[in-house]
Amino acid sequence: MGNETESVIDHYTRHNLMQRIRDALRSAGHDPENPTREMLAELDHLHGGGFTTTETQVVLAEIPKGCHVLDAGCGIGGPSRFLAGQHGCTVEGIDLTPEYIDVATQLNEMVGLDDKISLSVGSVTELPYDNERFDAVLCQNVSMNVSDKETLFCEAFRVLKPGGIYTISHIAEGPNAPPIYPLPWARTSDGSFLETPERILMLLKQAGFEAIEDRAATAPSQPGGGPQPGTIGAVPAMGDDMPERTGNSARSIEEGRLVAMMVVAHRPL
Ligand SMILES: C[S@@+](CC[C@H](N)C(=O)[O-])C[C@H]1O[C@@H](n2cnc3c(N)ncnc32)[C@H](O)[C@@H]1O
């Protein structure tokens, strides 16, 4: 296992995640043994704006209802469950962190979506899927942990059908870099691979994508901020220091140290 893989797994592994989720659900007044998809949505979308950002991104990217989607870097499966449970999609999810895939699998079973979502442990830079398999690939707040963005984008392109949609939320380096650490995806600069917005768009073009647009400015919720008010948020999955880390992310965006992107791109027909 390479250093980058090990440090991602170390950063995201909680060791007792299922128990943390049960405790958080109970504290919020929910029955932890019988959660609904809506209850889980308070804590299982691991990016700024939570569930609302996922909903916005799916609408902005115009992911068709009922299509076949890859959730690339699926975390504990909140976006996959939204796509399967609310948008009627068949979903495959892949993530590097074994504990996240284990918990996501249990949560899918608890809400009765295990027949519509299948999950694997693996890397977005080495996808275990045939060419031209998916109608859409969703990749939310994963690419900041991936140094080899050429391969990340080429793999997404390869598994998309001609005409398929790639949508990626990414936090890029701003004109006033460096950002303030610790951040949600990395506690130091060692595990953080940002690039400028211009370079992200150029690498997508180089991978073969067309009609590439950054729609972050039109998104009502920003992928870099904290959780939706009144929800549990990402503390159970991401760690007890998340308020400090999301605060640093929001402040870094305000100060132009970071730039939140929500890109939609297409594989040509
Ligand atoms: C901030 S979380 C976002 C999870 C999910 N996309 C969401 O928005 O709820 C980042 C995720 O990226 C995963 N990740 C990082 N590098 C990866 C890689 N090379 N391949 C697959 N997953 C990766 C981590 O394990 C973690 O689950």
Short mmCIF file of C-alpha atoms and ligand atoms in Angstrom, two decimals:
data_model
loop_
_atom_site.label_atom_id
_atom_site.label_comp_id
_atom_site.label_asym_id
_atom_site.label_seq_id
_atom_site.Cartn_x
_atom_site.Cartn_y
_atom_site.Cartn_z
CA MET A 1 0.00 0.00 0.00
CA GLY A 2 1.41 3.43 -0.94
CA ASN A 3 1.87 6.31 1.51
CA GLU A 4 -0.97 8.32 -0.02
CA THR A 5 -3.41 5.40 0.36
CA GLU A 6 -2.32 4.75 3.94
CA SER A 7 -2.66 8.38 4.95
CA VAL A 8 -6.18 8.64 3.41
CA ILE A 9 -7.31 5.52 5.27
CA ASP A 10 -5.75 6.76 8.50
CA HIS A 11 -7.38 10.20 8.12
CA TYR A 12 -10.91 8.84 7.58
CA THR A 13 -10.93 5.71 9.80
CA ARG A 14 -12.70 6.22 13.17
CA HIS A 15 -12.44 2.54 14.32
CA ASN A 16 -15.84 2.75 16.05
CA LEU A 17 -17.85 4.54 13.36
CA MET A 18 -21.04 2.48 13.56
CA GLN A 19 -21.23 3.17 17.30
CA ARG A 20 -20.59 6.90 16.75
CA ILE A 21 -23.45 7.00 14.24
CA ARG A 22 -25.81 5.16 16.60
CA ASP A 23 -24.90 7.56 19.45
CA ALA A 24 -25.43 10.63 17.23
CA LEU A 25 -28.81 9.38 15.99
CA ARG A 26 -29.91 8.66 19.57
CA SER A 27 -28.80 12.14 20.74
CA ALA A 28 -30.81 13.69 17.91
CA GLY A 29 -33.91 11.84 19.15
CA HIS A 30 -33.92 9.16 16.41
CA ASP A 31 -34.17 5.37 16.89
CA PRO A 32 -30.63 4.21 16.02
CA GLU A 33 -31.80 0.65 15.22
CA ASN A 34 -34.42 1.78 12.69
CA PRO A 35 -33.05 4.82 10.87
CA THR A 36 -34.67 6.15 7.72
CA ARG A 37 -32.74 7.52 4.75
CA GLU A 38 -33.89 11.01 5.81
CA MET A 39 -32.49 10.59 9.34
CA LEU A 40 -29.16 9.34 7.98
CA ALA A 41 -29.04 12.29 5.57
CA GLU A 42 -28.39 14.50 8.61
CA LEU A 43 -24.92 12.94 8.95
CA ASP A 44 -23.93 10.95 5.86
CA HIS A 45 -23.17 13.59 3.20
CA LEU A 46 -19.52 14.30 4.00
CA HIS A 47 -19.10 17.70 2.36
CA GLY A 48 -20.07 21.31 3.04
CA GLY A 49 -23.82 21.92 2.88
CA GLY A 50 -24.43 18.18 3.41
CA PHE A 51 -27.53 16.72 1.78
CA THR A 52 -28.51 20.07 0.19
CA THR A 53 -25.23 20.24 -1.75
CA THR A 54 -25.74 16.70 -3.09
CA GLU A 55 -29.28 17.53 -4.22
CA THR A 56 -28.04 20.75 -5.86
CA GLN A 57 -25.18 18.99 -7.63
CA VAL A 58 -27.42 16.22 -9.00
CA VAL A 59 -29.84 18.87 -10.35
CA LEU A 60 -27.10 21.14 -11.76
CA ALA A 61 -25.41 18.19 -13.47
CA GLU A 62 -28.77 17.05 -14.87
CA ILE A 63 -28.20 13.43 -13.83
CA PRO A 64 -31.23 11.64 -15.31
CA LYS A 65 -33.60 9.81 -12.97
CA GLY A 66 -33.19 6.02 -13.05
CA CYS A 67 -29.75 5.98 -14.66
CA HIS A 68 -26.63 3.96 -13.70
CA VAL A 69 -24.26 6.05 -11.57
CA LEU A 70 -20.81 5.57 -10.09
CA ASP A 71 -20.30 7.35 -6.74
CA ALA A 72 -16.51 7.74 -6.91
CA GLY A 73 -15.18 8.10 -3.34
CA CYS A 74 -18.60 7.34 -1.86
CA GLY A 75 -17.71 7.80 1.82
CA ILE A 76 -20.42 6.29 4.07
CA GLY A 77 -22.90 6.33 1.19
CA GLY A 78 -25.18 9.33 1.76
CA PRO A 79 -25.02 10.57 -1.86
CA SER A 80 -25.45 6.96 -3.14
CA ARG A 81 -28.57 6.51 -0.98
CA PHE A 82 -29.95 9.84 -2.26
CA LEU A 83 -29.39 8.76 -5.88
CA ALA A 84 -30.91 5.30 -5.32
CA GLY A 85 -33.71 6.22 -2.89
CA GLN A 86 -34.85 9.56 -4.24
CA HIS A 87 -33.62 9.65 -7.84
CA GLY A 88 -34.35 6.01 -8.77
CA CYS A 89 -30.77 5.29 -9.89
CA THR A 90 -28.80 2.06 -9.75
CA VAL A 91 -25.58 2.96 -7.97
CA GLU A 92 -22.11 1.50 -7.62
CA GLY A 93 -19.85 3.11 -5.05
CA ILE A 94 -16.13 2.80 -4.44
CA ASP A 95 -14.01 4.16 -1.60
CA LEU A 96 -10.50 3.67 -0.29
CA THR A 97 -11.50 3.55 3.40
CA PRO A 98 -12.62 0.01 4.39
CA GLU A 99 -14.49 1.18 7.53
CA TYR A 100 -16.57 3.60 5.42
CA ILE A 101 -17.53 0.84 2.96
CA ASP A 102 -18.37 -1.52 5.83
CA VAL A 103 -20.60 1.08 7.52
CA ALA A 104 -22.15 2.22 4.20
CA THR A 105 -23.07 -1.41 3.46
CA GLN A 106 -24.76 -1.81 6.87
CA LEU A 107 -26.66 1.48 6.44
CA ASN A 108 -27.86 0.47 2.94
CA GLU A 109 -29.26 -2.74 4.43
CA MET A 110 -30.91 -0.86 7.32
CA VAL A 111 -32.84 1.40 4.92
CA GLY A 112 -33.58 -1.35 2.37
CA LEU A 113 -31.45 0.02 -0.48
CA ASP A 114 -28.91 -2.81 -0.66
CA ASP A 115 -30.52 -4.16 -3.85
CA LYS A 116 -29.94 -0.83 -5.66
CA ILE A 117 -26.44 0.01 -4.42
CA SER A 118 -23.30 -2.12 -4.59
CA LEU A 119 -20.08 -1.02 -2.95
CA SER A 120 -16.40 -1.91 -3.17
CA VAL A 121 -13.16 -0.92 -1.48
CA GLY A 122 -10.79 0.53 -4.07
CA SER A 123 -9.29 3.63 -5.61
CA VAL A 124 -10.78 6.19 -7.97
CA THR A 125 -7.44 6.06 -9.80
CA GLU A 126 -7.79 2.33 -10.57
CA LEU A 127 -11.48 1.65 -11.14
CA PRO A 128 -12.44 -2.06 -11.25
CA TYR A 129 -15.10 -1.52 -13.94
CA ASP A 130 -15.38 -2.16 -17.68
CA ASN A 131 -15.17 0.69 -20.17
CA GLU A 132 -18.36 2.69 -20.90
CA ARG A 133 -20.33 1.22 -17.97
CA PHE A 134 -21.97 4.29 -16.37
CA ASP A 135 -24.34 7.08 -17.44
CA ALA A 136 -22.89 9.42 -14.80
CA VAL A 137 -19.98 9.62 -12.36
CA LEU A 138 -20.39 11.70 -9.18
CA CYS A 139 -17.22 12.62 -7.28
CA GLN A 140 -17.75 14.87 -4.25
CA ASN A 141 -14.85 16.28 -2.22
CA VAL A 142 -12.53 13.35 -2.97
CA SER A 143 -10.05 14.83 -5.46
CA MET A 144 -8.31 16.96 -2.79
CA ASN A 145 -6.87 13.65 -1.50
CA VAL A 146 -5.72 12.48 -4.96
CA SER A 147 -2.30 13.63 -6.22
CA ASP A 148 -2.62 11.99 -9.65
CA LYS A 149 -5.49 13.96 -11.15
CA GLU A 150 -4.60 12.96 -14.73
CA THR A 151 -5.37 9.31 -13.86
CA LEU A 152 -8.39 10.26 -11.72
CA PHE A 153 -10.00 12.08 -14.67
CA CYS A 154 -8.93 9.52 -17.31
CA GLU A 155 -10.47 6.70 -15.25
CA ALA A 156 -13.78 8.58 -14.89
CA PHE A 157 -13.75 9.22 -18.66
CA ARG A 158 -13.02 5.55 -19.42
CA VAL A 159 -15.95 4.15 -17.39
CA LEU A 160 -18.48 6.68 -18.74
CA LYS A 161 -20.66 5.88 -21.72
CA PRO A 162 -20.33 8.30 -24.68
CA GLY A 163 -22.49 11.31 -23.74
CA GLY A 164 -22.07 10.46 -20.03
CA ILE A 165 -21.90 13.09 -17.29
CA TYR A 166 -18.98 13.66 -14.91
CA THR A 167 -19.63 15.94 -11.97
CA ILE A 168 -16.99 16.76 -9.41
CA SER A 169 -16.99 19.04 -6.39
CA HIS A 170 -13.45 20.05 -5.60
CA ILE A 171 -11.79 22.64 -3.37
CA ALA A 172 -8.99 24.26 -5.36
CA GLU A 173 -6.13 26.54 -4.40
CA GLY A 174 -7.10 30.23 -4.37
CA PRO A 175 -5.00 33.30 -5.29
CA ASN A 176 -4.23 33.90 -1.59
CA ALA A 177 -2.97 30.35 -0.82
CA PRO A 178 -1.92 28.67 1.41
CA PRO A 179 -5.14 27.66 3.17
CA ILE A 180 -5.49 27.38 6.94
CA TYR A 181 -5.01 23.83 8.25
CA PRO A 182 -6.40 21.55 9.63
CA LEU A 183 -9.01 21.12 6.87
CA PRO A 184 -11.79 18.53 6.51
CA TRP A 185 -9.80 16.38 4.05
CA ALA A 186 -6.30 16.78 5.57
CA ARG A 187 -4.89 17.99 8.86
CA THR A 188 -1.66 19.20 7.21
CA SER A 189 -0.59 20.11 3.68
CA ASP A 190 0.98 16.63 3.27
CA GLY A 191 -2.30 14.93 2.30
CA SER A 192 -3.78 17.85 0.35
CA PHE A 193 -3.50 18.10 -3.46
CA LEU A 194 -5.45 21.13 -4.60
CA GLU A 195 -4.24 22.70 -7.92
CA THR A 196 -5.71 25.96 -9.24
CA PRO A 197 -9.23 26.03 -10.76
CA GLU A 198 -7.69 26.74 -14.18
CA ARG A 199 -5.49 23.65 -13.97
CA ILE A 200 -8.41 21.43 -12.85
CA LEU A 201 -10.42 22.54 -15.90
CA MET A 202 -7.39 22.07 -18.18
CA LEU A 203 -6.78 18.52 -16.88
CA LEU A 204 -10.44 17.62 -17.48
CA LYS A 205 -10.11 18.87 -21.06
CA GLN A 206 -6.88 16.93 -21.49
CA ALA A 207 -8.65 13.74 -20.30
CA GLY A 208 -11.11 14.17 -23.18
CA PHE A 209 -14.09 15.87 -21.52
CA GLU A 210 -16.05 18.60 -23.29
CA ALA A 211 -18.73 21.17 -22.33
CA ILE A 212 -16.82 21.63 -19.05
CA GLU A 213 -18.41 24.21 -16.75
CA ASP A 214 -17.76 25.24 -13.15
CA ARG A 215 -21.26 25.90 -11.78
CA ALA A 216 -20.24 26.65 -8.16
CA ALA A 217 -21.27 30.29 -8.49
CA THR A 218 -24.85 29.25 -9.35
CA ALA A 219 -25.09 26.63 -6.57
CA PRO A 220 -27.20 27.84 -3.61
CA SER A 221 -25.06 25.81 -1.17
CA GLN A 222 -21.28 25.88 -1.26
CA PRO A 223 -19.29 22.64 -1.10
CA GLY A 224 -16.67 24.20 1.21
CA GLY A 225 -18.78 25.33 4.18
CA GLY A 226 -20.16 23.62 7.27
CA PRO A 227 -23.21 21.37 7.67
CA GLN A 228 -26.81 22.41 7.07
CA PRO A 229 -28.06 24.16 10.24
CA GLY A 230 -30.16 21.91 12.46
CA THR A 231 -28.60 18.67 11.18
CA ILE A 232 -26.14 16.35 12.96
CA GLY A 233 -23.40 17.05 10.41
CA ALA A 234 -20.24 15.12 9.62
CA VAL A 235 -18.69 14.94 13.12
CA PRO A 236 -19.54 11.22 13.68
CA ALA A 237 -17.81 10.13 10.43
CA MET A 238 -15.11 12.80 10.11
CA GLY A 239 -14.00 13.30 13.74
CA ASP A 240 -14.61 15.50 16.76
CA ASP A 241 -12.41 18.32 15.45
CA MET A 242 -14.65 18.84 12.38
CA PRO A 243 -16.06 22.19 13.60
CA GLU A 244 -12.51 23.62 13.61
CA ARG A 245 -11.73 22.04 10.21
CA THR A 246 -14.93 23.24 8.48
CA GLY A 247 -14.40 26.67 10.09
CA ASN A 248 -10.91 26.81 8.54
CA SER A 249 -12.33 25.74 5.17
CA ALA A 250 -15.04 28.43 5.21
CA ARG A 251 -12.56 31.11 6.34
CA SER A 252 -10.00 30.05 3.71
CA ILE A 253 -12.68 30.37 1.02
CA GLU A 254 -13.73 33.81 2.31
CA GLU A 255 -10.09 34.97 2.27
CA GLY A 256 -9.42 33.67 -1.26
CA ARG A 257 -7.02 30.98 -0.01
CA LEU A 258 -9.34 28.25 -1.35
CA VAL A 259 -11.92 28.19 -4.16
CA ALA A 260 -14.95 25.85 -4.11
CA MET A 261 -15.68 24.29 -7.49
CA MET A 262 -18.69 22.27 -8.71
CA VAL A 263 -17.80 21.12 -12.20
CA VAL A 264 -20.01 19.41 -14.76
CA ALA A 265 -18.31 17.85 -17.81
CA HIS A 266 -19.36 15.43 -20.55
CA ARG A 267 -17.76 12.57 -22.41
CA PRO A 268 -18.34 13.38 -26.11
CA LEU A 269 -20.90 11.24 -27.99
C1 LIG B 1 -14.73 14.09 2.36
S1 LIG B 1 -15.08 12.41 2.07
C2 LIG B 1 -16.41 12.54 0.88
C3 LIG B 1 -17.23 11.29 0.79
C4 LIG B 1 -18.43 11.35 -0.16
N1 LIG B 1 -18.02 11.66 -1.50
C5 LIG B 1 -19.42 12.38 0.32
O1 LIG B 1 -19.39 13.49 -0.21
O2 LIG B 1 -20.21 12.06 1.24
C6 LIG B 1 -13.71 11.94 1.06
C7 LIG B 1 -13.72 10.46 0.72
O3 LIG B 1 -12.78 10.22 -0.33
C8 LIG B 1 -12.25 8.94 -0.13
N2 LIG B 1 -11.01 8.85 -0.94
C9 LIG B 1 -9.90 9.62 -0.88
N3 LIG B 1 -9.00 9.24 -1.81
C10 LIG B 1 -9.57 8.22 -2.49
C11 LIG B 1 -9.16 7.40 -3.59
N4 LIG B 1 -7.95 7.53 -4.17
N5 LIG B 1 -10.02 6.45 -4.04
C12 LIG B 1 -11.23 6.26 -3.45
N6 LIG B 1 -11.67 7.01 -2.41
C13 LIG B 1 -10.86 7.97 -1.94
C14 LIG B 1 -12.06 8.87 1.36
O4 LIG B 1 -11.90 7.55 1.82
C15 LIG B 1 -13.34 9.53 1.84
O5 LIG B 1 -14.37 8.59 1.99
#
